[in-house]
Coordinates of C-alpha atoms (C1' of nucleotides) in Angstrom, one line a residue:
Chain A
M36 CA 85.8 79.2 147.8
A37 CA 87.4 81.5 150.4
E38 CA 88.3 84.9 148.6
V39 CA 91.5 86.6 150.4
K40 CA 91.5 89.9 149.1
S41 CA 94.9 90.6 150.6
L42 CA 96.3 88.1 148.2
R43 CA 97.4 89.8 144.7
P44 CA 98.4 87.8 141.7
V45 CA 102.4 87.4 141.7
K46 CA 103.7 90.0 139.4
R47 CA 107.1 89.2 137.5
E48 CA 107.8 91.3 134.9
P49 CA 110.3 90.3 132.3
A50 CA 113.7 91.9 132.5
A51 CA 113.1 94.2 129.3
I52 CA 110.7 95.6 131.2
A53 CA 112.2 96.0 134.6
I54 CA 115.6 97.1 132.1
A55 CA 113.8 99.9 130.1
S56 CA 112.0 101.2 133.6
Q57 CA 115.7 101.6 135.1
L58 CA 117.0 103.0 132.1
T59 CA 114.2 105.6 131.9
Q60 CA 114.3 106.5 135.4
A61 CA 118.5 107.1 135.0
I62 CA 117.5 109.2 131.9
M63 CA 114.9 111.1 133.7
D64 CA 117.0 111.9 137.0
G65 CA 119.8 113.0 134.6
S66 CA 122.3 110.1 135.4
L67 CA 122.4 109.1 131.8
P68 CA 122.6 112.5 130.1
P69 CA 121.3 113.4 126.7
G70 CA 123.6 112.7 124.1
H71 CA 125.5 109.9 126.1
Q72 CA 125.8 106.3 124.6
L73 CA 124.1 103.5 125.9
G74 CA 127.0 101.1 125.4
E75 CA 125.8 97.5 125.3
A76 CA 128.6 95.8 127.0
D77 CA 128.6 98.1 129.7
L78 CA 125.1 98.4 130.8
A79 CA 124.7 94.9 130.2
A80 CA 127.6 94.1 132.9
Q81 CA 126.2 97.1 135.1
L82 CA 122.7 95.7 135.0
G83 CA 123.7 92.1 135.3
V84 CA 121.9 91.0 132.4
S85 CA 123.2 89.8 128.9
R86 CA 122.8 91.9 125.7
G87 CA 119.5 90.0 124.7
P88 CA 116.9 91.9 126.9
L89 CA 119.0 94.8 127.2
R90 CA 118.8 95.3 123.4
E91 CA 114.8 94.9 123.9
A92 CA 115.0 97.4 126.6
M93 CA 116.8 99.6 124.3
Q94 CA 114.4 99.1 121.2
R95 CA 111.8 100.4 123.5
L96 CA 113.4 103.7 124.4
V97 CA 114.1 104.2 120.6
Q98 CA 110.3 103.6 119.7
Q99 CA 109.0 106.4 122.5
G100 CA 111.8 108.4 121.0
I101 CA 113.7 108.9 124.3
A102 CA 116.7 107.3 122.4
V103 CA 117.8 107.3 119.0
S104 CA 119.9 105.0 117.4
E105 CA 122.6 105.1 115.2
P106 CA 123.6 102.2 112.8
H107 CA 126.5 100.6 113.9
R108 CA 127.2 103.3 116.2
G109 CA 125.2 102.5 119.0
V110 CA 122.0 104.2 120.9
F111 CA 121.9 107.7 122.7
V112 CA 120.2 109.4 124.9
T113 CA 118.1 112.2 122.6
K114 CA 119.5 115.5 122.7
L115 CA 116.4 118.0 123.3
D116 CA 116.8 121.5 121.8
E117 CA 114.6 124.5 122.0
E118 CA 112.3 123.5 119.4
D119 CA 111.9 120.4 120.9
V120 CA 110.9 121.8 124.4
R121 CA 108.4 123.6 122.6
D122 CA 107.3 120.9 120.7
I123 CA 107.0 118.6 124.0
Y124 CA 104.9 121.4 125.8
F125 CA 102.5 122.0 123.0
T126 CA 101.8 118.6 122.7
R127 CA 101.1 117.8 126.3
S128 CA 99.1 120.7 126.1
A129 CA 96.9 118.8 123.5
M130 CA 96.8 116.0 125.2
E131 CA 95.9 117.3 128.4
A132 CA 93.2 119.2 127.0
A133 CA 91.8 116.6 125.6
A134 CA 92.1 115.0 129.1
C135 CA 90.3 117.6 130.4
R136 CA 87.5 117.2 128.0
L137 CA 87.2 113.5 128.8
V138 CA 87.3 114.2 132.8
L139 CA 84.3 117.0 132.4
R140 CA 81.9 114.4 130.9
Q141 CA 82.6 111.9 133.5
D142 CA 83.1 112.6 137.2
P143 CA 84.8 116.1 137.3
Q144 CA 84.4 116.1 141.2
R145 CA 86.0 112.7 142.0
T146 CA 88.9 113.8 139.9
A147 CA 89.1 117.4 141.5
D148 CA 89.5 115.5 144.9
R149 CA 92.5 113.5 143.5
L150 CA 94.4 116.2 142.0
A151 CA 93.8 117.8 145.3
K152 CA 95.6 115.5 147.0
A153 CA 98.8 115.6 144.8
H154 CA 98.4 119.5 145.0
R155 CA 98.5 119.3 149.0
A156 CA 101.8 117.8 148.3
M157 CA 102.9 120.1 146.1
A158 CA 102.2 122.9 148.5
T159 CA 103.5 121.1 151.3
A160 CA 106.9 120.7 148.8
A161 CA 106.8 124.3 147.9
R162 CA 106.7 125.6 151.7
R163 CA 109.7 123.7 152.7
G164 CA 111.7 124.6 149.5
N165 CA 111.9 120.9 148.4
M166 CA 112.2 121.5 144.9
T167 CA 112.5 118.0 143.8
G168 CA 109.5 117.1 145.8
L169 CA 107.7 119.7 144.2
S170 CA 108.6 118.8 140.6
A171 CA 107.5 115.1 141.6
A172 CA 104.5 116.4 142.8
D173 CA 103.8 118.5 139.6
M174 CA 104.3 115.4 137.4
E175 CA 102.3 113.5 139.8
W176 CA 99.4 115.8 139.5
H177 CA 99.5 115.6 135.4
Q178 CA 99.5 111.9 135.7
T179 CA 96.7 112.2 137.6
L180 CA 94.8 114.3 135.3
V181 CA 95.6 112.1 132.1
A182 CA 94.9 108.7 134.5
E183 CA 91.5 110.0 135.2
S184 CA 90.7 110.7 131.3
G185 CA 90.5 106.9 131.1
S186 CA 92.1 107.0 127.7
R187 CA 94.4 104.3 127.3
R188 CA 95.8 105.9 124.5
L189 CA 96.3 109.6 126.1
A190 CA 98.0 107.6 129.0
R191 CA 100.7 105.9 127.1
I192 CA 101.5 109.2 125.0
A193 CA 101.6 111.3 128.3
E194 CA 104.1 108.4 129.8
T195 CA 106.6 109.3 127.2
L196 CA 106.3 113.0 127.0
F197 CA 106.5 113.3 131.0
V198 CA 109.7 111.4 130.8
E199 CA 110.7 114.1 128.3
T200 CA 109.7 116.8 130.6
R201 CA 111.5 115.3 133.1
M202 CA 114.7 115.2 131.0
C203 CA 114.3 118.8 130.3
L204 CA 113.7 119.6 133.5
S205 CA 116.7 117.8 134.9
A206 CA 118.9 119.5 132.6
L207 CA 118.3 122.8 133.7
T208 CA 118.3 122.1 137.2
H209 CA 119.6 125.8 137.7
R210 CA 116.6 127.5 136.3
H211 CA 114.3 127.3 139.0
P212 CA 110.5 128.4 139.1
D213 CA 108.4 130.4 141.0
P214 CA 106.8 127.6 143.5
Q215 CA 104.0 129.9 144.7
A216 CA 103.0 130.8 141.3
M217 CA 103.3 127.0 140.4
V218 CA 100.9 125.8 143.5
E219 CA 98.4 128.7 142.5
E220 CA 98.1 127.8 138.9
H221 CA 97.3 124.3 139.8
A222 CA 94.9 125.8 142.3
A223 CA 93.1 127.5 139.9
L224 CA 93.0 124.6 137.6
I225 CA 91.4 122.6 140.2
E226 CA 88.8 125.2 140.9
A227 CA 88.0 125.5 137.3
L228 CA 87.5 121.9 137.2
R229 CA 85.2 121.6 140.0
A230 CA 82.8 124.4 138.7
A231 CA 83.1 122.3 135.3
D232 CA 84.1 125.3 133.6
E233 CA 85.5 123.7 130.6
P234 CA 86.6 127.3 128.3
R235 CA 88.2 128.4 131.7
L236 CA 89.8 125.1 132.3
L237 CA 91.6 124.9 128.8
T238 CA 92.6 128.4 128.6
L239 CA 94.2 128.2 132.0
L240 CA 95.6 125.1 131.1
E241 CA 97.3 126.4 128.0
A242 CA 98.8 129.3 130.1
H243 CA 100.3 126.9 132.4
M244 CA 101.9 125.2 129.5
R245 CA 103.2 128.3 128.4
D246 CA 104.5 129.0 131.6
G247 CA 106.2 125.9 131.5
V248 CA 107.9 126.6 128.2
E249 CA 108.8 130.1 129.1
R250 CA 110.7 128.9 132.3
L251 CA 112.8 126.2 130.2
T252 CA 113.5 128.4 127.1
G253 CA 114.3 131.8 129.2
R254 CA 110.7 133.7 128.8
E255 CA 111.4 135.3 125.3
G256 CA 107.7 135.7 125.0
S257 CA 107.3 138.4 128.1
P258 CA 106.6 142.1 126.9
E259 CA 106.9 144.5 129.7
Chain B
M169 CA 135.1 117.4 95.2
A170 CA 132.1 117.1 93.3
E171 CA 128.9 117.1 95.2
V172 CA 126.1 115.0 93.6
K173 CA 122.9 115.6 95.3
S174 CA 121.1 112.7 94.0
L175 CA 123.8 110.6 95.9
R176 CA 122.2 110.1 99.2
P177 CA 124.2 107.7 101.6
V178 CA 123.0 104.1 101.5
K179 CA 120.6 103.4 103.6
R180 CA 120.4 100.3 105.3
E181 CA 118.2 99.9 108.3
P182 CA 118.8 97.5 110.9
A183 CA 116.8 94.4 110.8
A184 CA 114.7 94.9 114.1
I185 CA 113.2 97.9 112.1
A186 CA 112.6 96.2 108.8
I187 CA 111.0 93.5 110.9
A188 CA 108.8 96.0 112.5
S189 CA 107.6 97.1 109.3
Q190 CA 106.7 94.2 108.1
L191 CA 105.1 93.0 111.0
T192 CA 103.2 96.2 111.1
Q193 CA 102.2 96.0 107.6
A194 CA 100.8 92.6 108.1
I195 CA 99.1 93.6 111.1
M196 CA 97.1 96.3 109.2
D197 CA 95.9 94.8 106.3
G198 CA 94.8 91.9 108.3
S199 CA 97.3 88.9 107.5
L200 CA 97.9 88.8 111.1
P201 CA 94.5 89.3 112.7
P202 CA 93.7 90.9 116.2
G203 CA 94.3 88.2 118.7
H204 CA 96.8 86.4 116.4
Q205 CA 100.0 84.9 118.3
L206 CA 103.3 85.9 116.8
G207 CA 105.0 82.8 117.3
E208 CA 108.8 83.4 117.6
A209 CA 110.0 80.1 115.7
D210 CA 107.5 80.5 113.1
L211 CA 108.1 84.0 112.4
A212 CA 111.6 84.0 112.6
A213 CA 111.7 81.1 110.1
Q214 CA 109.4 82.8 107.9
L215 CA 111.0 85.9 107.7
G216 CA 114.8 84.1 107.5
V217 CA 116.2 86.0 110.9
S218 CA 116.9 84.9 114.1
R219 CA 115.0 85.3 117.2
G220 CA 117.0 87.9 118.8
P221 CA 115.9 90.7 116.0
L222 CA 112.8 89.3 115.7
R223 CA 111.9 89.7 119.5
E224 CA 113.5 93.3 119.4
A225 CA 111.0 94.2 116.8
M226 CA 108.2 92.5 118.8
Q227 CA 108.8 95.0 121.6
R228 CA 108.7 97.9 119.6
L229 CA 105.3 96.7 118.5
V230 CA 104.4 96.0 122.1
Q231 CA 105.7 99.7 123.2
Q232 CA 103.5 101.2 120.5
G233 CA 100.4 99.1 121.9
I234 CA 100.1 97.5 118.4
A235 CA 100.6 94.1 120.1
V236 CA 100.1 92.5 123.9
S237 CA 102.7 90.4 125.7
E238 CA 101.5 88.1 128.1
P239 CA 104.6 86.7 130.0
H240 CA 105.7 83.2 129.0
R241 CA 102.8 83.1 127.0
G242 CA 103.8 85.0 123.8
V243 CA 103.0 88.1 122.0
F244 CA 99.6 88.8 120.3
V245 CA 98.2 91.2 118.0
T246 CA 96.0 93.5 120.4
K247 CA 92.3 93.4 120.0
L248 CA 90.3 96.4 119.6
D249 CA 87.0 96.3 120.9
E250 CA 84.4 99.2 120.4
E251 CA 85.9 101.2 123.5
D252 CA 89.3 101.2 121.6
V253 CA 87.5 102.6 118.4
R254 CA 86.1 105.5 120.3
D255 CA 89.3 106.0 122.0
I256 CA 91.4 105.8 118.7
Y257 CA 89.3 108.4 117.0
F258 CA 88.9 110.7 120.2
T259 CA 92.8 111.0 120.3
R260 CA 93.3 111.3 116.5
S261 CA 91.0 114.3 116.7
A262 CA 92.8 115.8 119.3
M263 CA 96.0 114.9 117.7
E264 CA 94.9 116.5 114.1
A265 CA 93.3 119.6 115.6
A266 CA 96.7 120.0 117.3
A267 CA 98.5 119.9 113.9
C268 CA 96.0 122.0 112.1
R269 CA 96.6 124.7 114.7
L270 CA 100.4 124.5 113.8
V271 CA 99.3 124.6 110.3
L272 CA 97.6 127.3 110.5
R273 CA 100.5 129.3 112.2
Q274 CA 102.8 128.3 109.3
D275 CA 101.7 127.9 105.6
P276 CA 98.3 127.2 105.1
Q277 CA 98.3 127.6 101.5
R278 CA 101.1 125.2 100.6
T279 CA 99.4 122.7 103.2
A280 CA 96.3 122.9 101.4
D281 CA 97.6 122.3 98.1
R282 CA 99.5 119.3 99.6
L283 CA 96.3 117.8 100.9
A284 CA 94.6 118.6 97.6
K285 CA 97.2 116.4 95.7
A286 CA 95.8 113.6 97.9
H287 CA 92.3 114.7 97.6
R288 CA 92.6 114.3 93.9
A289 CA 93.5 111.0 94.7
M290 CA 90.6 110.3 96.6
A291 CA 88.1 111.6 94.5
T292 CA 89.7 109.2 91.8
A293 CA 89.4 106.4 93.7
A294 CA 85.8 107.4 94.8
R295 CA 85.0 107.4 91.1
R296 CA 86.5 104.2 90.1
G297 CA 84.9 102.5 93.2
N298 CA 88.2 101.6 94.2
M299 CA 87.8 101.1 98.0
T300 CA 91.3 100.0 99.1
G301 CA 92.7 103.0 97.2
L302 CA 90.2 105.4 98.8
S303 CA 91.2 104.1 102.1
A304 CA 94.7 104.5 101.1
A305 CA 94.3 108.1 99.9
D306 CA 92.4 108.9 103.2
M307 CA 95.4 107.8 105.1
E308 CA 97.6 109.4 103.0
W309 CA 95.7 113.0 103.5
H310 CA 95.7 112.7 107.5
Q311 CA 99.5 111.7 107.5
T312 CA 100.4 114.8 105.2
L313 CA 98.3 116.9 107.6
V314 CA 100.4 115.7 110.6
A315 CA 103.5 115.8 108.4
E316 CA 102.8 119.4 107.6
S317 CA 102.6 120.6 111.2
G318 CA 105.9 119.9 111.9
S319 CA 105.8 118.3 115.3
R320 CA 108.2 115.3 115.6
R321 CA 105.6 113.8 118.5
L322 CA 102.7 114.6 116.7
A323 CA 104.0 112.7 113.8
R324 CA 105.5 109.7 116.0
I325 CA 102.0 109.5 118.0
A326 CA 99.9 109.7 114.5
E327 CA 102.1 106.9 113.2
T328 CA 100.8 104.5 116.0
L329 CA 97.0 105.8 115.9
F330 CA 96.8 105.4 111.9
V331 CA 98.0 101.9 112.0
E332 CA 95.3 101.3 114.5
T333 CA 92.7 103.0 112.1
R334 CA 93.4 100.6 109.7
M335 CA 93.4 97.8 112.0
C336 CA 89.9 98.7 112.5
L337 CA 89.0 99.0 109.1
S338 CA 90.3 95.9 107.6
A339 CA 88.7 94.3 110.4
L340 CA 85.4 95.7 109.2
T341 CA 85.8 95.8 105.6
H342 CA 82.2 95.0 104.9
R343 CA 80.8 98.3 106.2
H344 CA 81.8 100.6 103.6
P345 CA 81.6 104.3 104.1
D346 CA 79.9 106.7 101.5
P347 CA 82.9 107.7 99.4
Q348 CA 80.8 110.7 98.1
A349 CA 80.6 112.1 101.8
M350 CA 84.2 111.0 102.3
V351 CA 85.7 113.0 99.1
E352 CA 83.0 116.2 99.9
E353 CA 84.3 116.3 103.9
H354 CA 88.0 116.3 103.0
A355 CA 87.1 118.8 100.3
A356 CA 85.3 121.3 103.2
L357 CA 88.3 120.6 105.5
I358 CA 90.7 122.1 102.6
E359 CA 88.8 124.8 102.2
A360 CA 88.3 125.8 105.6
L361 CA 92.3 125.6 105.6
R362 CA 92.7 127.9 102.6
A363 CA 90.5 130.7 104.4
A364 CA 92.6 129.8 107.4
D365 CA 89.3 129.9 109.1
E366 CA 90.4 128.2 112.6
P367 CA 87.3 127.6 114.4
R368 CA 85.3 126.3 111.2
L369 CA 88.1 123.9 110.6
L370 CA 88.3 122.6 114.0
T371 CA 84.5 122.0 113.8
L372 CA 84.8 120.1 110.6
L373 CA 87.4 117.8 111.9
E374 CA 86.0 116.9 114.9
A375 CA 82.7 116.0 112.9
H376 CA 84.9 114.0 110.6
M377 CA 86.2 111.9 113.2
R378 CA 82.6 111.5 114.7
D379 CA 81.7 110.1 111.4
G380 CA 84.8 108.0 111.3
V381 CA 83.2 106.8 114.5
E382 CA 79.8 106.2 113.7
R383 CA 80.6 104.3 110.6
L384 CA 82.9 101.5 112.6
T385 CA 80.7 101.0 116.1
G386 CA 77.1 101.1 113.8
R387 CA 76.2 104.7 114.1
E388 CA 74.4 104.5 117.4
G389 CA 74.0 108.5 117.5
S390 CA 71.8 108.7 114.8
P391 CA 68.1 108.6 115.4
E392 CA 65.4 108.6 112.7
Chain C
dG277 C1' 82.2 60.5 139.2
dG278 C1' 84.6 64.8 140.0
dA279 C1' 88.1 67.4 141.7
dT280 C1' 92.8 67.5 142.5
dT281 C1' 97.4 66.4 141.7
dG282 C1' 100.8 65.3 138.6
dT283 C1' 103.4 64.8 134.4
dC284 C1' 104.9 66.0 129.9
dG285 C1' 105.5 69.0 125.6
dA286 C1' 106.0 73.3 123.7
dA287 C1' 107.1 77.8 124.0
dT288 C1' 109.1 81.8 125.8
dG289 C1' 113.3 84.0 128.5
dT290 C1' 118.0 84.2 129.0
dC291 C1' 122.8 83.3 128.4
dT292 C1' 127.0 82.1 126.1
dA293 C1' 129.9 82.1 122.5
dC294 C1' 131.0 83.3 117.8
dA295 C1' 131.2 85.4 113.0
dA296 C1' 130.4 89.8 110.2
dC297 C1' 130.3 94.3 109.3
dT298 C1' 131.4 99.5 110.9
dT299 C1' 133.2 103.2 112.5
dT300 C1' 137.2 104.8 114.9
dT301 C1' 141.7 105.1 116.1
dC302 C1' 146.4 105.4 115.5
dG303 C1' 150.8 104.6 113.4
dT304 C1' 153.2 105.3 109.1
dC305 C1' 154.6 107.3 104.9
dG306 C1' 155.2 110.7 101.7
Chain D
dC269 C1' 151.0 118.4 108.0
dG270 C1' 147.9 115.5 105.5
dA271 C1' 146.6 111.2 103.7
dC272 C1' 146.6 106.2 103.7
dG273 C1' 145.6 102.1 105.5
dA274 C1' 145.8 98.2 108.8
dA275 C1' 144.6 97.0 113.5
dA276 C1' 141.4 97.8 117.4
dA277 C1' 136.9 98.2 119.6
dG278 C1' 132.1 98.3 119.4
dT279 C1' 127.7 97.2 117.0
dT280 C1' 124.7 94.0 114.7
dG281 C1' 123.1 89.3 113.8
dT282 C1' 123.5 84.1 114.6
dA283 C1' 123.3 79.6 116.5
dG284 C1' 122.7 76.8 120.1
dA285 C1' 121.6 75.3 124.8
dC286 C1' 119.5 75.6 128.9
dA287 C1' 116.1 76.9 132.5
dT288 C1' 111.2 78.8 133.4
dT289 C1' 106.4 78.6 132.9
dC290 C1' 102.3 77.5 131.0
dG291 C1' 98.4 74.7 129.0
dA292 C1' 96.8 70.2 128.3
dC293 C1' 96.3 65.7 129.5
dA294 C1' 96.5 61.8 132.4
dA295 C1' 96.7 59.5 136.7
dT296 C1' 95.2 59.2 141.7
dC297 C1' 92.2 60.0 145.7
dC298 C1' 88.1 60.8 147.8

DNA sequence: GGATTGTCGAATGTCTACAACTTTTCGTCG
DNA sequence: CGACGAAAAGTTGTAGACATTCGACAATCC
């Protein structure tokens, strides 16, 4: 048979998946802010679907913890307080540290190459002062790290955590990080990965996450 | 008004939640074996609900990864291969290690006490040769550990991982672990926790998880 | 005979409509 | 001004119908 490589299987995702993606996107970029109610009638009309698939999509968000359901009242976008921010970054830290350990026993160089690609996008965005692009490149970087681990479960868990991270970020658009520091931190991480220096990699990662928390909570932990 | 603390608001959980719980339970104990199709019509009739809430519940399972959906074919209980077993235990290891670190910076003694309670149940079940009770106590022990960490996200993640763990166990009921070893391993973990000896605790935990994998995959790592 | 094509049944995916129940709102009365 | 209670609005659950799609089997063609 003639194998035609450019032909890929037609992907037709069910409505519930598509709806969940759109809702997630809207929640991440702040269009649906924390505490906002996901009214069934409104959303169904707006998305051009019926309540059935919409409710299925909402159950997915609730299961992820991105939304919460209050019986007979509706489902609402989850509100994140300062404790949540710490929890998110702590859990991310544990997840990504685990991903690092997996990457180190596989192909650190290849992973480093792929991370470097995201890192270049980050550096470019930083140079141009493109903060949204910087944030996107940051997410891309961490997503690549987890994907490279090859662990389905880490990938699934990280997906939710990244959504929550972006919820935090879009809620505090005014507090801008130091782009230069961000670029440098990721560069150091890649370098440690290339050197296959596990202790240093994990230490840098933990510090990186701590920076993330302090950036969002008001860096209460920094003496001088 | 007279405040009566023993009076709690009547909890009426939505059908989708109740259905998801029942399905999860059936999947854990092997009534719904891996690969089995969750037919809508059958299940709906069997559970006495309509297809709507049932589909919502199934979406939750799919989101958790306990079931997989093949468009226009149906949703099926996830099949777990040997790689999945390793992934589950690796992820659990990372999760529970993180929980240990959190517990250590809170109230290790109180946590140790609560773990000791589950441990006594474990020892009793072991003495009587009650393998299902032993397995239940084991799950209870680890669930307690994660709950004591106080992290919502770790708890949510662990919930799914525990379901997957029990799926593995019920698929291999013939391969029974050494009950005595199991009791001793948990005792050592509690002891390390009481001593607030973080390095030892984490080392023991990792070894405990490695044991779990080897028990299920056929202990390929043991030469003789 | 073997491979392709057409057809059919069954299950999923989706929609509309309706009934039941809760919460909220709002007007009224004390 | 606050309490009570009915109406309104929203969510939750059900039922039925139809379209779409998949797997299997039968018919057809070389």
